[in-house]
PDB file of N, CA and C in Angstrom:
ATOM      1  N   MET U   1       0.852  -1.173   0.000  1.00 70.00           N
ATOM      2  CA  MET U   1       0.000   0.000   0.000  1.00 70.00           C
ATOM      3  C   MET U   1       0.895   1.232   0.000  1.00 70.00           C
ATOM      4  N   SER U   2       0.659   2.099  -0.943  1.00 83.00           N
ATOM      5  CA  SER U   2       1.455   3.326  -1.027  1.00 83.00           C
ATOM      6  C   SER U   2       0.954   4.322   0.018  1.00 83.00           C
ATOM      7  N   GLU U   3       1.727   5.370   0.213  1.00 88.00           N
ATOM      8  CA  GLU U   3       1.341   6.395   1.183  1.00 88.00           C
ATOM      9  C   GLU U   3       0.027   7.064   0.767  1.00 88.00           C
ATOM     10  N   ALA U   4      -0.132   7.321  -0.515  1.00 87.00           N
ATOM     11  CA  ALA U   4      -1.363   7.944  -1.015  1.00 87.00           C
ATOM     12  C   ALA U   4      -2.565   7.036  -0.756  1.00 87.00           C
ATOM     13  N   GLU U   5      -2.399   5.740  -0.985  1.00 85.00           N
ATOM     14  CA  GLU U   5      -3.484   4.790  -0.732  1.00 85.00           C
ATOM     15  C   GLU U   5      -3.825   4.730   0.758  1.00 85.00           C
ATOM     16  N   PHE U   6      -2.769   4.793   1.573  1.00 83.00           N
ATOM     17  CA  PHE U   6      -2.976   4.777   3.017  1.00 83.00           C
ATOM     18  C   PHE U   6      -3.836   5.960   3.460  1.00 83.00           C
ATOM     19  N   TRP U   7      -3.477   7.174   3.012  1.00 91.00           N
ATOM     20  CA  TRP U   7      -4.223   8.370   3.419  1.00 91.00           C
ATOM     21  C   TRP U   7      -5.630   8.381   2.830  1.00 91.00           C
ATOM     22  N   GLU U   8      -5.789   7.789   1.682  1.00 91.00           N
ATOM     23  CA  GLU U   8      -7.122   7.656   1.092  1.00 91.00           C
ATOM     24  C   GLU U   8      -7.979   6.729   1.961  1.00 91.00           C
ATOM     25  N   TRP U   9      -7.366   5.654   2.429  1.00 86.00           N
ATOM     26  CA  TRP U   9      -8.053   4.722   3.317  1.00 86.00           C
ATOM     27  C   TRP U   9      -8.416   5.407   4.641  1.00 86.00           C
ATOM     28  N   VAL U  10      -7.486   6.182   5.203  1.00 88.00           N
ATOM     29  CA  VAL U  10      -7.744   6.903   6.455  1.00 88.00           C
ATOM     30  C   VAL U  10      -8.936   7.843   6.279  1.00 88.00           C
ATOM     31  N   ALA U  11      -8.953   8.603   5.187  1.00 90.00           N
ATOM     32  CA  ALA U  11     -10.056   9.532   4.928  1.00 90.00           C
ATOM     33  C   ALA U  11     -11.380   8.778   4.804  1.00 90.00           C
ATOM     34  N   SER U  12     -11.342   7.633   4.163  1.00 88.00           N
ATOM     35  CA  SER U  12     -12.540   6.815   4.011  1.00 88.00           C
ATOM     36  C   SER U  12     -13.055   6.342   5.369  1.00 88.00           C
ATOM     37  N   GLU U  13     -12.163   5.903   6.233  1.00 88.00           N
ATOM     38  CA  GLU U  13     -12.549   5.433   7.563  1.00 88.00           C
ATOM     39  C   GLU U  13     -13.099   6.573   8.417  1.00 88.00           C
ATOM     40  N   VAL U  14     -12.510   7.751   8.287  1.00 88.00           N
ATOM     41  CA  VAL U  14     -13.004   8.917   9.033  1.00 88.00           C
ATOM     42  C   VAL U  14     -14.426   9.252   8.587  1.00 88.00           C
ATOM     43  N   ARG U  15     -14.677   9.216   7.288  1.00 88.00           N
ATOM     44  CA  ARG U  15     -16.028   9.477   6.777  1.00 88.00           C
ATOM     45  C   ARG U  15     -17.024   8.460   7.328  1.00 88.00           C
ATOM     46  N   LYS U  16     -16.638   7.199   7.325  1.00 83.00           N
ATOM     47  CA  LYS U  16     -17.515   6.148   7.846  1.00 83.00           C
ATOM     48  C   LYS U  16     -17.818   6.373   9.329  1.00 83.00           C
ATOM     49  N   ALA U  17     -16.791   6.733  10.084  1.00 80.00           N
ATOM     50  CA  ALA U  17     -16.971   6.959  11.521  1.00 80.00           C
ATOM     51  C   ALA U  17     -17.902   8.137  11.778  1.00 80.00           C
ATOM     52  N   ARG U  18     -17.752   9.205  11.020  1.00 82.00           N
ATOM     53  CA  ARG U  18     -18.625  10.378  11.190  1.00 82.00           C
ATOM     54  C   ARG U  18     -20.069  10.046  10.842  1.00 82.00           C
ATOM     55  N   GLU U  19     -20.272   9.284   9.784  1.00 79.00           N
ATOM     56  CA  GLU U  19     -21.632   8.882   9.397  1.00 79.00           C
ATOM     57  C   GLU U  19     -22.264   8.012  10.478  1.00 79.00           C
ATOM     58  N   ALA U  20     -21.478   7.099  11.015  1.00 71.00           N
ATOM     59  CA  ALA U  20     -21.991   6.214  12.061  1.00 71.00           C
ATOM     60  C   ALA U  20     -22.333   7.011  13.316  1.00 71.00           C
ATOM     61  N   GLU U  21     -21.512   7.979  13.658  1.00 72.00           N
ATOM     62  CA  GLU U  21     -21.745   8.797  14.844  1.00 72.00           C
ATOM     63  C   GLU U  21     -23.020   9.620  14.704  1.00 72.00           C
ATOM     64  N   GLN U  22     -23.267  10.149  13.524  1.00 70.00           N
ATOM     65  CA  GLN U  22     -24.462  10.957  13.297  1.00 70.00           C
ATOM     66  C   GLN U  22     -25.729  10.121  13.381  1.00 70.00           C
ATOM     67  N   SER U  23     -25.660   8.877  12.972  1.00 66.00           N
ATOM     68  CA  SER U  23     -26.852   8.029  12.968  1.00 66.00           C
ATOM     69  C   SER U  23     -27.071   7.316  14.296  1.00 66.00           C
ATOM     70  N   ARG U  24     -26.094   7.374  15.176  1.00 65.00           N
ATOM     71  CA  ARG U  24     -26.191   6.663  16.445  1.00 65.00           C
ATOM     72  C   ARG U  24     -27.174   7.364  17.387  1.00 65.00           C
ATOM     73  N   VAL U  25     -27.996   6.596  18.046  1.00 69.00           N
ATOM     74  CA  VAL U  25     -28.967   7.122  18.993  1.00 69.00           C
ATOM     75  C   VAL U  25     -28.339   7.059  20.379  1.00 69.00           C
ATOM     76  N   SER U  26     -28.532   8.105  21.155  1.00 80.00           N
ATOM     77  CA  SER U  26     -27.944   8.121  22.493  1.00 80.00           C
ATOM     78  C   SER U  26     -28.704   7.179  23.425  1.00 80.00           C
ATOM     79  N   ILE U  27     -28.044   6.802  24.499  1.00 84.00           N
ATOM     80  CA  ILE U  27     -28.650   5.898  25.474  1.00 84.00           C
ATOM     81  C   ILE U  27     -29.872   6.546  26.112  1.00 84.00           C
ATOM     82  N   VAL U  28     -29.817   7.862  26.313  1.00 84.00           N
ATOM     83  CA  VAL U  28     -30.958   8.557  26.908  1.00 84.00           C
ATOM     84  C   VAL U  28     -32.165   8.504  25.972  1.00 84.00           C
ATOM     85  N   GLU U  29     -31.937   8.663  24.677  1.00 85.00           N
ATOM     86  CA  GLU U  29     -33.034   8.569  23.713  1.00 85.00           C
ATOM     87  C   GLU U  29     -33.654   7.175  23.730  1.00 85.00           C
ATOM     88  N   LEU U  30     -32.814   6.162  23.835  1.00 88.00           N
ATOM     89  CA  LEU U  30     -33.333   4.791  23.906  1.00 88.00           C
ATOM     90  C   LEU U  30     -34.173   4.584  25.160  1.00 88.00           C
ATOM     91  N   ILE U  31     -33.687   5.101  26.281  1.00 92.00           N
ATOM     92  CA  ILE U  31     -34.431   4.969  27.534  1.00 92.00           C
ATOM     93  C   ILE U  31     -35.753   5.727  27.445  1.00 92.00           C
ATOM     94  N   GLU U  32     -35.727   6.931  26.865  1.00 93.00           N
ATOM     95  CA  GLU U  32     -36.960   7.715  26.717  1.00 93.00           C
ATOM     96  C   GLU U  32     -37.990   6.979  25.857  1.00 93.00           C
ATOM     97  N   ARG U  33     -37.536   6.384  24.772  1.00 92.00           N
ATOM     98  CA  ARG U  33     -38.448   5.614  23.914  1.00 92.00           C
ATOM     99  C   ARG U  33     -39.052   4.440  24.673  1.00 92.00           C
ATOM    100  N   GLU U  34     -38.197   3.744  25.403  1.00 95.00           N
ATOM    101  CA  GLU U  34     -38.660   2.583  26.163  1.00 95.00           C
ATOM    102  C   GLU U  34     -39.619   3.015  27.269  1.00 95.00           C
ATOM    103  N   LEU U  35     -39.335   4.154  27.914  1.00 97.00           N
ATOM    104  CA  LEU U  35     -40.231   4.683  28.943  1.00 97.00           C
ATOM    105  C   LEU U  35     -41.611   4.993  28.373  1.00 97.00           C
ATOM    106  N   GLU U  36     -41.631   5.616  27.225  1.00 97.00           N
ATOM    107  CA  GLU U  36     -42.904   5.957  26.586  1.00 97.00           C
ATOM    108  C   GLU U  36     -43.729   4.698  26.318  1.00 97.00           C
ATOM    109  N   GLU U  37     -43.086   3.691  25.768  1.00 96.00           N
ATOM    110  CA  GLU U  37     -43.783   2.437  25.466  1.00 96.00           C
ATOM    111  C   GLU U  37     -44.241   1.746  26.752  1.00 96.00           C
ATOM    112  N   ALA U  38     -43.393   1.723  27.770  1.00 96.00           N
ATOM    113  CA  ALA U  38     -43.741   1.066  29.033  1.00 96.00           C
ATOM    114  C   ALA U  38     -44.905   1.775  29.714  1.00 96.00           C
ATOM    115  N   ARG U  39     -44.920   3.102  29.670  1.00 98.00           N
ATOM    116  CA  ARG U  39     -46.033   3.853  30.267  1.00 98.00           C
ATOM    117  C   ARG U  39     -47.344   3.563  29.540  1.00 98.00           C
ATOM    118  N   LYS U  40     -47.291   3.455  28.221  1.00 97.00           N
ATOM    119  CA  LYS U  40     -48.492   3.122  27.449  1.00 97.00           C
ATOM    120  C   LYS U  40     -49.017   1.743  27.843  1.00 97.00           C
ATOM    121  N   ARG U  41     -48.111   0.794  27.956  1.00 96.00           N
ATOM    122  CA  ARG U  41     -48.526  -0.569  28.320  1.00 96.00           C
ATOM    123  C   ARG U  41     -49.102  -0.600  29.736  1.00 96.00           C
ATOM    124  N   LYS U  42     -48.455   0.132  30.637  1.00 97.00           N
ATOM    125  CA  LYS U  42     -48.931   0.195  32.018  1.00 97.00           C
ATOM    126  C   LYS U  42     -50.361   0.733  32.066  1.00 97.00           C
ATOM    127  N   GLU U  43     -50.625   1.827  31.362  1.00 97.00           N
ATOM    128  CA  GLU U  43     -51.966   2.415  31.329  1.00 97.00           C
ATOM    129  C   GLU U  43     -52.979   1.461  30.687  1.00 97.00           C
ATOM    130  N   TYR U  44     -52.547   0.777  29.627  1.00 96.00           N
ATOM    131  CA  TYR U  44     -53.434  -0.174  28.944  1.00 96.00           C
ATOM    132  C   TYR U  44     -53.895  -1.268  29.907  1.00 96.00           C
ATOM    133  N   PHE U  45     -52.956  -1.841  30.637  1.00 96.00           N
ATOM    134  CA  PHE U  45     -53.313  -2.936  31.534  1.00 96.00           C
ATOM    135  C   PHE U  45     -54.117  -2.443  32.736  1.00 96.00           C
ATOM    136  N   LEU U  46     -53.907  -1.205  33.157  1.00 98.00           N
ATOM    137  CA  LEU U  46     -54.722  -0.643  34.230  1.00 98.00           C
ATOM    138  C   LEU U  46     -56.173  -0.504  33.765  1.00 98.00           C
ATOM    139  N   ARG U  47     -56.360   0.038  32.562  1.00 97.00           N
ATOM    140  CA  ARG U  47     -57.715   0.176  32.013  1.00 97.00           C
ATOM    141  C   ARG U  47     -58.377  -1.188  31.817  1.00 97.00           C
ATOM    142  N   LYS U  48     -57.570  -2.167  31.434  1.00 97.00           N
ATOM    143  CA  LYS U  48     -58.082  -3.519  31.193  1.00 97.00           C
ATOM    144  C   LYS U  48     -58.395  -4.242  32.507  1.00 97.00           C
ATOM    145  N   GLY U  49     -57.799  -3.778  33.596  1.00 98.00           N
ATOM    146  CA  GLY U  49     -58.019  -4.399  34.895  1.00 98.00           C
ATOM    147  C   GLY U  49     -57.083  -5.551  35.191  1.00 98.00           C
ATOM    148  N   ASP U  50     -56.061  -5.724  34.386  1.00 96.00           N
ATOM    149  CA  ASP U  50     -55.077  -6.795  34.587  1.00 96.00           C
ATOM    150  C   ASP U  50     -53.965  -6.249  35.487  1.00 96.00           C
ATOM    151  N   MET U  51     -54.195  -6.377  36.798  1.00 97.00           N
ATOM    152  CA  MET U  51     -53.290  -5.744  37.756  1.00 97.00           C
ATOM    153  C   MET U  51     -51.907  -6.398  37.790  1.00 97.00           C
ATOM    154  N   GLU U  52     -51.839  -7.680  37.512  1.00 97.00           N
ATOM    155  CA  GLU U  52     -50.532  -8.343  37.503  1.00 97.00           C
ATOM    156  C   GLU U  52     -49.631  -7.733  36.431  1.00 97.00           C
ATOM    157  N   GLU U  53     -50.172  -7.564  35.239  1.00 95.00           N
ATOM    158  CA  GLU U  53     -49.407  -6.936  34.157  1.00 95.00           C
ATOM    159  C   GLU U  53     -49.137  -5.456  34.456  1.00 95.00           C
ATOM    160  N   PHE U  54     -50.126  -4.783  35.036  1.00 97.00           N
ATOM    161  CA  PHE U  54     -49.953  -3.378  35.399  1.00 97.00           C
ATOM    162  C   PHE U  54     -48.764  -3.217  36.343  1.00 97.00           C
ATOM    163  N   TYR U  55     -48.715  -4.045  37.389  1.00 98.00           N
ATOM    164  CA  TYR U  55     -47.620  -3.938  38.354  1.00 98.00           C
ATOM    165  C   TYR U  55     -46.272  -4.277  37.721  1.00 98.00           C
ATOM    166  N   TYR U  56     -46.279  -5.225  36.797  1.00 96.00           N
ATOM    167  CA  TYR U  56     -45.040  -5.537  36.077  1.00 96.00           C
ATOM    168  C   TYR U  56     -44.529  -4.288  35.361  1.00 96.00           C
ATOM    169  N   TRP U  57     -45.405  -3.652  34.571  1.00 96.00           N
ATOM    170  CA  TRP U  57     -44.987  -2.482  33.794  1.00 96.00           C
ATOM    171  C   TRP U  57     -44.682  -1.291  34.687  1.00 96.00           C
ATOM    172  N   GLU U  58     -45.370  -1.193  35.819  1.00 98.00           N
ATOM    173  CA  GLU U  58     -45.065  -0.125  36.765  1.00 98.00           C
ATOM    174  C   GLU U  58     -43.640  -0.293  37.299  1.00 98.00           C
ATOM    175  N   GLY U  59     -43.258  -1.519  37.608  1.00 98.00           N
ATOM    176  CA  GLY U  59     -41.897  -1.797  38.059  1.00 98.00           C
ATOM    177  C   GLY U  59     -40.868  -1.529  36.980  1.00 98.00           C
ATOM    178  N   TYR U  60     -41.224  -1.851  35.755  1.00 96.00           N
ATOM    179  CA  TYR U  60     -40.317  -1.621  34.625  1.00 96.00           C
ATOM    180  C   TYR U  60     -40.080  -0.130  34.418  1.00 96.00           C
ATOM    181  N   VAL U  61     -41.155   0.656  34.505  1.00 98.00           N
ATOM    182  CA  VAL U  61     -41.022   2.116  34.391  1.00 98.00           C
ATOM    183  C   VAL U  61     -40.118   2.629  35.507  1.00 98.00           C
ATOM    184  N   GLY U  62     -40.334   2.140  36.714  1.00 98.00           N
ATOM    185  CA  GLY U  62     -39.503   2.555  37.846  1.00 98.00           C
ATOM    186  C   GLY U  62     -38.036   2.220  37.636  1.00 98.00           C
ATOM    187  N   ALA U  63     -37.777   1.043  37.108  1.00 97.00           N
ATOM    188  CA  ALA U  63     -36.389   0.639  36.847  1.00 97.00           C
ATOM    189  C   ALA U  63     -35.741   1.527  35.790  1.00 97.00           C
ATOM    190  N   LEU U  64     -36.481   1.838  34.734  1.00 96.00           N
ATOM    191  CA  LEU U  64     -35.943   2.716  33.689  1.00 96.00           C
ATOM    192  C   LEU U  64     -35.651   4.109  34.234  1.00 96.00           C
ATOM    193  N   LEU U  65     -36.534   4.613  35.090  1.00 97.00           N
ATOM    194  CA  LEU U  65     -36.301   5.926  35.692  1.00 97.00           C
ATOM    195  C   LEU U  65     -35.075   5.903  36.605  1.00 97.00           C
ATOM    196  N   THR U  66     -34.880   4.796  37.309  1.00 96.00           N
ATOM    197  CA  THR U  66     -33.698   4.649  38.158  1.00 96.00           C
ATOM    198  C   THR U  66     -32.427   4.655  37.320  1.00 96.00           C
ATOM    199  N   VAL U  67     -32.429   3.904  36.233  1.00 95.00           N
ATOM    200  CA  VAL U  67     -31.264   3.859  35.339  1.00 95.00           C
ATOM    201  C   VAL U  67     -30.974   5.244  34.777  1.00 95.00           C
ATOM    202  N   LYS U  68     -32.001   5.922  34.331  1.00 93.00           N
ATOM    203  CA  LYS U  68     -31.836   7.269  33.774  1.00 93.00           C
ATOM    204  C   LYS U  68     -31.245   8.215  34.827  1.00 93.00           C
ATOM    205  N   GLY U  69     -31.753   8.132  36.047  1.00 94.00           N
ATOM    206  CA  GLY U  69     -31.240   8.969  37.130  1.00 94.00           C
ATOM    207  C   GLY U  69     -29.787   8.672  37.456  1.00 94.00           C
ATOM    208  N   LEU U  70     -29.431   7.400  37.477  1.00 93.00           N
ATOM    209  CA  LEU U  70     -28.042   7.022  37.764  1.00 93.00           C
ATOM    210  C   LEU U  70     -27.094   7.471  36.661  1.00 93.00           C
ATOM    211  N   LEU U  71     -27.529   7.372  35.416  1.00 90.00           N
ATOM    212  CA  LEU U  71     -26.695   7.838  34.307  1.00 90.00           C
ATOM    213  C   LEU U  71     -26.423   9.332  34.433  1.00 90.00           C
ATOM    214  N   LYS U  72     -27.443  10.084  34.829  1.00 88.00           N
ATOM    215  CA  LYS U  72     -27.262  11.526  35.017  1.00 88.00           C
ATOM    216  C   LYS U  72     -26.388  11.809  36.238  1.00 88.00           C
ATOM    217  N   LYS U  73     -26.635  11.078  37.322  1.00 91.00           N
ATOM    218  CA  LYS U  73     -25.887  11.291  38.565  1.00 91.00           C
ATOM    219  C   LYS U  73     -24.387  11.086  38.370  1.00 91.00           C
ATOM    220  N   PHE U  74     -24.026  10.065  37.615  1.00 89.00           N
ATOM    221  CA  PHE U  74     -22.619   9.755  37.421  1.00 89.00           C
ATOM    222  C   PHE U  74     -22.031  10.400  36.178  1.00 89.00           C
ATOM    223  N   GLY U  75     -22.796  11.279  35.546  1.00 84.00           N
ATOM    224  CA  GLY U  75     -22.274  12.062  34.434  1.00 84.00           C
ATOM    225  C   GLY U  75     -22.056  11.306  33.145  1.00 84.00           C
ATOM    226  N   VAL U  76     -22.721  10.188  32.983  1.00 76.00           N
ATOM    227  CA  VAL U  76     -22.581   9.416  31.745  1.00 76.00           C
ATOM    228  C   VAL U  76     -23.273  10.144  30.607  1.00 76.00           C
ATOM    229  N   VAL U  77     -24.338  10.847  30.940  1.00 68.00           N
ATOM    230  CA  VAL U  77     -25.095  11.594  29.919  1.00 68.00           C
ATOM    231  C   VAL U  77     -25.098  13.068  30.244  1.00 68.00           C
TER     232      VAL U  77
END
């Protein structure tokens, strides 16, 4: 591989990395999406009267909120 080919390859890899970074979703966005879905499911099961499922989703929402809080507390996000 010549020096010119090497630098061409480096430029190509940098472009790929930048494209991947732009398309990457942050962990907070993923948690927010999951929270939204979990809250919808929790409300659905409450309206349906299925308390076992409701409590499951209520716990899941609580766990997601805990994770989100810890990520903020420790400066990950």
